[in-house]
């Protein structure tokens, strides 16, 4: 989920955090509040028993100069794995070497605080107006909107001069800054390699980002849910940004991806960074690389935490399929779109269970 960049009117009475609802309903029967019922067991095409075969990409090998035969072979092998992941699954090559450690501990420290402490970082201005940044629920657009079983903290991290540090919990400031620096290094190494796979100039995607590209962090807390068959942690959606870098819970699964009409579990693996393509990349690659539809399912017994960084092109820029990927045999599949307007349409479509990528297709 990403930003709209605007404040919006929401319900006069803010919703109680899901964490409190989970506490009240735990052990109190097999139901969840009606606002959170998104599905019935017999209506949903459940995930397959198989885990998604998500490859692990070694960026060190992928970016290795081909100065020797062995170096060239290693880089070529990793590039083949990357291409397979982005074209067949359209998502989630993994990169080893980023530890959960302090980030996980700091996240738990924040979400386990008393409500009055967390609401010092609220995303409701004067208790009534929604702003993307801060702690609380996602935007509530209507009284019949189905809600997700999730509390979140959403913060702008780049450009650094635009950080609203008043909304940054003290326990998360250092770890978020460190995590952002590590993820940005991964992103900067990955973009040229993705351009090479499309036979574009190495810095095509880097240049597309522009000088005012922005990055947002989202910390997610999914408390135990008494009816995982009824409520989603996050409804099915694709990311409206360019690329997302995600640290999932090291021991509790829940993330699923859609392929050929079936849902697959993404395994929880320690010390790996999950790399997910967004709609902006699908548009610029003219559909060669896919922005996967994914969701989060709930767990009846265990809480789950994750943190994701969303990297987006400068919101004032327009994007379209790369010219070198268009010819008489490969017509453009997507319209030119302004990034700000495209991303702003995400919440409207998400709240209605629709995919915003459909608005960009020709």
CSV table of C-alpha atoms in Angstrom, one decimal:
chain,number,residue,atom,x,y,z
A,1,UNK,CA,0.0,0.0,0.0
A,2,UNK,CA,1.3,3.4,-0.9
A,3,UNK,CA,0.5,7.1,-0.5
A,4,UNK,CA,-2.0,9.5,-1.8
A,5,UNK,CA,-0.1,12.6,-0.7
A,6,UNK,CA,-3.2,14.3,0.6
A,7,UNK,CA,-5.3,14.7,3.7
A,8,UNK,CA,-8.8,13.3,3.5
A,9,UNK,CA,-12.1,13.4,5.5
A,10,UNK,CA,-12.8,10.2,7.3
A,11,UNK,CA,-15.4,9.0,9.8
A,12,UNK,CA,-15.9,11.5,12.7
A,13,UNK,CA,-15.1,8.8,15.2
A,14,UNK,CA,-11.8,7.0,14.5
A,15,UNK,CA,-11.8,3.2,14.4
A,16,UNK,CA,-10.3,1.4,17.4
A,17,UNK,CA,-7.0,-0.3,16.6
A,18,UNK,CA,-7.2,-3.9,15.5
A,19,UNK,CA,-4.9,-4.8,18.3
A,20,UNK,CA,-7.6,-3.9,20.8
A,21,UNK,CA,-10.3,-5.7,18.9
A,22,UNK,CA,-8.1,-8.8,18.8
A,23,UNK,CA,-7.7,-8.7,22.6
A,24,UNK,CA,-11.5,-8.3,23.2
A,25,UNK,CA,-12.4,-11.1,20.8
A,26,UNK,CA,-9.7,-13.6,21.6
A,27,UNK,CA,-11.4,-16.5,23.4
A,28,UNK,CA,-14.8,-14.9,23.0
A,29,UNK,CA,-16.1,-17.1,20.2
A,30,UNK,CA,-15.5,-17.7,16.6
A,31,UNK,CA,-16.6,-14.4,15.1
A,32,UNK,CA,-15.0,-11.1,14.1
A,33,UNK,CA,-16.7,-7.7,13.7
A,34,UNK,CA,-18.8,-7.4,10.5
A,35,UNK,CA,-16.6,-4.5,9.2
A,36,UNK,CA,-13.7,-7.0,8.9
A,37,UNK,CA,-15.5,-9.9,7.1
A,38,UNK,CA,-14.0,-10.0,3.6
A,39,UNK,CA,-14.8,-13.5,2.6
A,40,UNK,CA,-16.4,-16.8,3.5
A,41,UNK,CA,-14.5,-20.1,3.4
A,42,UNK,CA,-16.6,-21.6,0.6
A,43,UNK,CA,-16.3,-18.4,-1.5
A,44,UNK,CA,-12.5,-18.1,-1.5
A,45,UNK,CA,-10.1,-20.0,-3.7
A,46,UNK,CA,-7.7,-21.0,-0.9
A,47,UNK,CA,-3.9,-21.1,-1.2
A,48,UNK,CA,-2.4,-24.2,-2.6
A,49,UNK,CA,-0.4,-26.5,-0.2
A,50,UNK,CA,2.8,-25.7,-2.1
A,51,UNK,CA,5.0,-22.7,-1.2
A,52,UNK,CA,5.9,-20.3,-3.9
A,53,UNK,CA,9.3,-21.2,-5.4
A,54,UNK,CA,10.8,-17.9,-4.7
A,55,UNK,CA,14.5,-17.8,-5.8
A,56,UNK,CA,17.3,-16.2,-3.8
A,57,UNK,CA,19.2,-13.7,-5.8
A,58,UNK,CA,22.8,-13.0,-4.9
A,59,UNK,CA,23.3,-9.3,-5.8
A,60,UNK,CA,27.1,-9.7,-5.3
A,61,UNK,CA,27.3,-12.3,-8.0
A,62,UNK,CA,24.7,-10.5,-10.2
A,63,UNK,CA,26.7,-7.3,-10.2
A,64,UNK,CA,30.1,-9.0,-10.5
A,65,UNK,CA,32.2,-7.7,-13.4
A,66,UNK,CA,32.7,-10.3,-16.1
A,67,UNK,CA,36.5,-10.0,-15.9
A,68,UNK,CA,37.0,-13.8,-15.7
A,69,UNK,CA,35.2,-16.8,-17.2
A,70,UNK,CA,33.9,-17.8,-13.7
A,71,UNK,CA,32.8,-14.2,-13.0
A,72,UNK,CA,30.9,-14.0,-16.2
A,73,UNK,CA,29.3,-17.4,-15.5
A,74,UNK,CA,28.2,-16.4,-12.1
A,75,UNK,CA,26.7,-13.1,-13.2
A,76,UNK,CA,24.9,-14.8,-16.1
A,77,UNK,CA,23.4,-17.5,-13.9
A,78,UNK,CA,22.1,-14.9,-11.4
A,79,UNK,CA,20.7,-12.8,-14.3
A,80,UNK,CA,18.9,-15.8,-15.6
A,81,UNK,CA,17.4,-16.5,-12.1
A,82,UNK,CA,16.3,-12.8,-11.9
A,83,UNK,CA,14.7,-12.8,-15.3
A,84,UNK,CA,12.8,-16.0,-14.5
A,85,UNK,CA,11.5,-14.5,-11.3
A,86,UNK,CA,10.4,-11.2,-12.9
A,87,UNK,CA,8.9,-12.7,-16.0
A,88,UNK,CA,7.3,-16.0,-14.8
A,89,UNK,CA,6.2,-15.1,-11.3
A,90,UNK,CA,6.6,-11.4,-11.8
A,91,UNK,CA,7.7,-10.9,-8.2
A,92,UNK,CA,9.8,-11.6,-5.3
A,93,UNK,CA,13.4,-12.4,-6.0
A,94,UNK,CA,15.1,-12.6,-2.6
A,95,UNK,CA,18.3,-11.1,-1.5
A,96,UNK,CA,20.2,-12.5,1.5
A,97,UNK,CA,22.2,-10.6,4.1
A,98,UNK,CA,19.8,-8.1,5.8
A,99,UNK,CA,19.2,-9.0,9.5
A,100,UNK,CA,15.9,-8.6,11.3
A,101,UNK,CA,17.6,-8.0,14.6
A,102,UNK,CA,17.1,-4.5,16.1
A,103,UNK,CA,14.4,-3.7,13.5
A,104,UNK,CA,12.2,-6.5,14.7
A,105,UNK,CA,12.7,-5.7,18.4
A,106,UNK,CA,12.0,-2.0,17.8
A,107,UNK,CA,8.8,-2.7,15.8
A,108,UNK,CA,7.5,-4.9,18.6
A,109,UNK,CA,8.4,-2.3,21.2
A,110,UNK,CA,6.3,0.3,19.4
A,111,UNK,CA,3.2,-1.8,18.7
A,112,UNK,CA,3.1,-3.2,22.2
A,113,UNK,CA,3.0,0.3,23.8
A,114,UNK,CA,-0.3,1.5,25.4
A,115,UNK,CA,-2.7,3.0,22.9
A,116,UNK,CA,-2.2,6.5,24.3
A,117,UNK,CA,1.5,6.3,23.5
A,118,UNK,CA,1.0,5.1,19.9
A,119,UNK,CA,-1.7,7.7,19.3
A,120,UNK,CA,0.9,10.4,19.8
A,121,UNK,CA,1.9,9.5,16.2
A,122,UNK,CA,-1.7,9.3,14.9
A,123,UNK,CA,-2.6,9.7,11.2
A,124,UNK,CA,-5.8,11.7,12.1
A,125,UNK,CA,-5.4,15.4,12.2
A,126,UNK,CA,-7.8,16.8,14.9
A,127,UNK,CA,-9.3,13.4,15.2
A,128,UNK,CA,-11.1,13.8,11.9
A,129,UNK,CA,-8.9,14.3,8.9
A,130,UNK,CA,-6.8,11.4,7.4
A,131,UNK,CA,-3.2,11.9,6.5
A,132,UNK,CA,-1.2,9.1,5.1
A,133,UNK,CA,1.7,9.4,7.5
A,134,UNK,CA,1.3,8.2,11.1
A,135,UNK,CA,-0.1,5.4,13.2
A,136,UNK,CA,-3.6,3.9,12.8
A,137,UNK,CA,-5.8,2.4,10.1
A,138,UNK,CA,-5.7,2.9,6.4
A,139,UNK,CA,-8.1,5.5,5.0
A,140,UNK,CA,-11.8,4.6,5.5
A,141,UNK,CA,-13.8,5.9,2.5
A,142,UNK,CA,-17.2,4.7,3.4
A,143,UNK,CA,-19.3,3.0,6.2
A,144,UNK,CA,-19.6,-0.2,4.2
A,145,UNK,CA,-15.9,-0.5,3.3
A,146,UNK,CA,-14.4,-3.9,4.4
A,147,UNK,CA,-11.5,-3.3,6.7
A,148,UNK,CA,-8.2,-5.1,7.1
A,149,UNK,CA,-7.1,-6.9,10.3
A,150,UNK,CA,-4.0,-4.7,10.6
A,151,UNK,CA,-2.6,-1.7,12.4
A,152,UNK,CA,0.2,0.2,10.6
A,153,UNK,CA,2.7,3.0,11.0
A,154,UNK,CA,3.4,4.9,7.7
A,155,UNK,CA,6.3,7.3,7.4
A,156,UNK,CA,8.0,9.2,4.6
A,157,UNK,CA,11.7,8.5,4.6
A,158,UNK,CA,13.0,10.0,1.4
A,159,UNK,CA,13.8,12.7,0.4
A,160,UNK,CA,15.4,13.0,3.9
A,161,UNK,CA,14.6,16.7,4.2
A,162,UNK,CA,10.9,15.9,3.9
A,163,UNK,CA,10.9,13.6,6.9
A,164,UNK,CA,8.3,14.5,9.5
A,165,UNK,CA,10.3,13.4,12.6
A,166,UNK,CA,7.5,14.4,14.9
A,167,UNK,CA,5.7,11.3,13.7
A,168,UNK,CA,8.7,9.0,14.0
A,169,UNK,CA,8.7,7.0,17.3
A,170,UNK,CA,11.9,7.3,19.2
A,171,UNK,CA,12.4,3.6,19.3
A,172,UNK,CA,12.3,3.3,15.5
A,173,UNK,CA,14.3,6.3,14.4
A,174,UNK,CA,17.8,4.8,14.3
A,175,UNK,CA,16.7,1.4,13.0
A,176,UNK,CA,14.5,2.9,10.2
A,177,UNK,CA,17.3,5.2,9.1
A,178,UNK,CA,19.7,2.3,9.0
A,179,UNK,CA,17.2,0.0,7.2
A,180,UNK,CA,16.5,2.7,4.6
A,181,UNK,CA,20.2,3.1,3.8
A,182,UNK,CA,20.7,-0.6,3.4
A,183,UNK,CA,17.6,-1.1,1.2
A,184,UNK,CA,18.5,1.9,-1.0
A,185,UNK,CA,21.9,0.4,-1.7
A,186,UNK,CA,20.1,-2.8,-2.8
A,187,UNK,CA,17.7,-0.9,-4.9
A,188,UNK,CA,20.5,1.2,-6.6
A,189,UNK,CA,22.4,-2.0,-7.5
A,190,UNK,CA,19.3,-3.8,-8.7
A,191,UNK,CA,17.9,-1.1,-11.1
A,192,UNK,CA,20.8,-1.3,-13.7
A,193,UNK,CA,20.6,-5.1,-13.7
A,194,UNK,CA,16.8,-4.9,-14.4
A,195,UNK,CA,17.5,-2.5,-17.3
A,196,UNK,CA,20.1,-4.8,-18.8
A,197,UNK,CA,17.5,-7.6,-18.8
A,198,UNK,CA,15.3,-5.5,-21.1
A,199,UNK,CA,18.3,-4.4,-23.2
A,200,UNK,CA,17.8,-0.8,-22.1
A,201,UNK,CA,20.6,1.7,-21.2
A,202,UNK,CA,22.0,0.6,-17.8
A,203,UNK,CA,20.7,3.8,-16.1
A,204,UNK,CA,17.3,4.0,-17.8
A,205,UNK,CA,15.3,3.3,-14.6
A,206,UNK,CA,17.7,5.3,-12.4
A,207,UNK,CA,17.1,8.3,-14.6
A,208,UNK,CA,13.4,7.8,-14.7
A,209,UNK,CA,13.2,8.2,-10.9
A,210,UNK,CA,14.1,11.9,-11.1
A,211,UNK,CA,15.5,14.2,-8.4
A,212,UNK,CA,12.3,14.2,-6.3
A,213,UNK,CA,11.6,10.5,-6.1
A,214,UNK,CA,10.1,9.5,-2.8
A,215,UNK,CA,10.2,6.5,-0.4
A,216,UNK,CA,7.7,5.6,2.2
A,217,UNK,CA,8.0,3.0,5.0
A,218,UNK,CA,5.1,1.0,6.3
A,219,UNK,CA,5.3,-1.0,9.5
A,220,UNK,CA,2.5,-3.6,9.7
A,221,UNK,CA,1.2,-5.3,12.8
A,222,UNK,CA,-1.2,-8.2,12.4
A,223,UNK,CA,-2.6,-9.4,15.8
A,224,UNK,CA,-4.1,-12.9,16.1
A,225,UNK,CA,-7.5,-13.2,14.5
A,226,UNK,CA,-10.2,-15.5,15.8
A,227,UNK,CA,-11.4,-16.3,12.2
A,228,UNK,CA,-8.6,-16.3,9.7
A,229,UNK,CA,-11.1,-17.7,7.1
A,230,UNK,CA,-13.1,-14.5,7.3
A,231,UNK,CA,-10.7,-11.6,7.6
A,232,UNK,CA,-7.7,-10.5,5.6
A,233,UNK,CA,-4.6,-8.9,7.1
A,234,UNK,CA,-4.4,-7.0,3.8
A,235,UNK,CA,-6.9,-7.4,0.9
A,236,UNK,CA,-5.6,-8.5,-2.5
A,237,UNK,CA,-3.8,-5.7,-4.3
A,238,UNK,CA,-0.7,-4.8,-6.3
A,239,UNK,CA,1.8,-2.0,-5.3
A,240,UNK,CA,1.3,1.2,-7.2
A,241,UNK,CA,5.0,2.2,-6.8
A,242,UNK,CA,8.1,1.1,-8.8
A,243,UNK,CA,9.6,-1.4,-6.4
A,244,UNK,CA,9.1,-2.5,-2.8
A,245,UNK,CA,11.6,-4.0,-0.5
A,246,UNK,CA,10.1,-6.0,2.3
A,247,UNK,CA,11.3,-7.7,5.5
A,248,UNK,CA,8.7,-10.2,6.5
A,249,UNK,CA,8.3,-11.8,9.9
A,250,UNK,CA,11.1,-14.2,10.4
A,251,UNK,CA,8.9,-17.0,11.8
A,252,UNK,CA,5.3,-16.4,11.0
A,253,UNK,CA,4.0,-16.6,7.4
A,254,UNK,CA,1.0,-14.9,5.9
A,255,UNK,CA,2.1,-13.3,2.7
A,256,UNK,CA,0.5,-14.9,-0.4
A,257,UNK,CA,0.8,-14.3,-4.1
A,258,UNK,CA,-1.6,-15.0,-6.9
A,259,UNK,CA,-0.6,-17.0,-10.0
A,260,UNK,CA,-2.8,-18.7,-12.5
A,261,UNK,CA,-5.9,-18.3,-10.3
A,262,UNK,CA,-4.3,-19.9,-7.2
A,263,UNK,CA,-2.8,-18.4,-4.1
A,264,UNK,CA,0.7,-19.5,-3.0
A,265,UNK,CA,2.4,-19.0,0.3
A,266,UNK,CA,5.6,-17.0,0.4
A,267,UNK,CA,7.9,-18.8,2.9
A,268,UNK,CA,9.2,-16.8,5.9
A,269,UNK,CA,12.9,-17.0,5.7
A,270,UNK,CA,15.3,-15.3,8.2
A,271,UNK,CA,17.8,-12.7,6.9
A,272,UNK,CA,16.3,-12.3,3.4
A,273,UNK,CA,14.9,-9.2,1.8
A,274,UNK,CA,11.9,-9.7,-0.4
A,275,UNK,CA,11.9,-7.6,-3.6
A,276,UNK,CA,8.5,-6.9,-5.1
A,277,UNK,CA,7.8,-5.1,-8.4
A,278,UNK,CA,5.1,-2.5,-8.6
A,279,UNK,CA,2.8,-1.1,-11.2
A,280,UNK,CA,5.2,1.6,-12.3
A,281,UNK,CA,7.7,-1.1,-13.4
A,282,UNK,CA,5.0,-3.1,-15.2
A,283,UNK,CA,4.0,0.0,-17.2
A,284,UNK,CA,7.6,1.0,-18.1
A,285,UNK,CA,8.5,-2.5,-19.1
A,286,UNK,CA,5.3,-2.7,-21.2
A,287,UNK,CA,4.2,-5.7,-19.3
A,288,UNK,CA,7.3,-7.8,-19.7
A,289,UNK,CA,7.8,-7.6,-15.9
A,290,UNK,CA,4.7,-8.0,-13.8
A,291,UNK,CA,3.4,-6.3,-10.7
A,292,UNK,CA,2.1,-9.3,-8.7
A,293,UNK,CA,-1.3,-9.4,-6.9
A,294,UNK,CA,-0.6,-10.3,-3.3
A,295,UNK,CA,-2.4,-10.4,0.0
A,296,UNK,CA,-1.8,-11.1,3.7
A,297,UNK,CA,-3.8,-13.8,5.5
A,298,UNK,CA,-4.3,-13.8,9.3
A,299,UNK,CA,-3.3,-16.3,12.0
A,300,UNK,CA,-5.5,-17.5,14.8
A,301,UNK,CA,-2.6,-18.0,17.3
A,302,UNK,CA,0.3,-15.7,16.5
A,303,UNK,CA,1.0,-12.1,15.9
A,304,UNK,CA,2.9,-11.1,12.8
A,305,UNK,CA,5.1,-8.1,11.9
A,306,UNK,CA,6.6,-6.8,8.7
A,307,UNK,CA,8.1,-3.6,7.3
A,308,UNK,CA,8.2,-2.5,3.7
A,309,UNK,CA,9.9,0.4,1.8
A,310,UNK,CA,8.0,1.7,-1.2
A,311,UNK,CA,10.2,3.4,-3.9
A,312,UNK,CA,8.3,5.6,-6.3
A,313,UNK,CA,9.2,7.7,-9.3
A,314,UNK,CA,9.0,11.5,-8.8
A,315,UNK,CA,5.3,12.2,-8.4
A,316,UNK,CA,5.3,15.1,-10.9
A,317,UNK,CA,6.7,12.9,-13.7
A,318,UNK,CA,4.8,11.0,-16.3
A,319,UNK,CA,5.7,7.4,-17.1
A,320,UNK,CA,4.9,5.1,-20.1
A,321,UNK,CA,6.4,2.0,-21.8
A,322,UNK,CA,10.0,2.5,-22.7
A,323,UNK,CA,10.3,3.4,-26.4
A,324,UNK,CA,12.9,0.7,-27.1
A,325,UNK,CA,10.3,-1.9,-26.1
A,326,UNK,CA,7.7,-0.7,-28.6
A,327,UNK,CA,7.6,-1.8,-32.3
A,328,UNK,CA,5.0,-3.0,-34.7
A,329,UNK,CA,5.0,-6.5,-33.2
A,330,UNK,CA,5.0,-5.1,-29.6
A,331,UNK,CA,2.4,-2.3,-29.4
A,332,UNK,CA,2.1,-0.2,-26.1
A,333,UNK,CA,-0.1,-2.0,-23.6
A,334,UNK,CA,-0.3,1.0,-21.2
A,335,UNK,CA,-1.1,4.7,-21.5
A,336,UNK,CA,1.1,7.5,-20.4
A,337,UNK,CA,0.2,8.3,-16.7
A,338,UNK,CA,1.2,11.0,-14.3
A,339,UNK,CA,2.7,9.3,-11.2
A,340,UNK,CA,1.0,11.5,-8.7
A,341,UNK,CA,-2.5,10.9,-10.2
A,342,UNK,CA,-1.9,7.2,-10.6
A,343,UNK,CA,-0.8,6.6,-7.0
A,344,UNK,CA,-3.6,8.8,-5.7
A,345,UNK,CA,-6.1,6.4,-7.3
A,346,UNK,CA,-4.7,3.5,-5.4
A,347,UNK,CA,-6.8,3.8,-2.2
A,348,UNK,CA,-10.1,4.4,-4.1
A,349,UNK,CA,-9.6,1.1,-6.0
A,350,UNK,CA,-8.1,-0.8,-3.0
A,351,UNK,CA,-11.1,0.1,-0.8
A,352,UNK,CA,-13.4,-1.3,-3.5
A,353,UNK,CA,-11.4,-4.4,-4.1
A,354,UNK,CA,-10.3,-3.3,-7.5
A,355,UNK,CA,-6.8,-3.0,-9.2
A,356,UNK,CA,-5.7,0.4,-10.2
A,357,UNK,CA,-3.4,-1.0,-12.9
A,358,UNK,CA,-6.5,-1.6,-14.9
A,359,UNK,CA,-6.9,2.1,-15.4
A,360,UNK,CA,-3.6,2.4,-17.2
A,361,UNK,CA,-4.2,-0.4,-19.7
A,362,UNK,CA,-4.9,0.4,-23.4
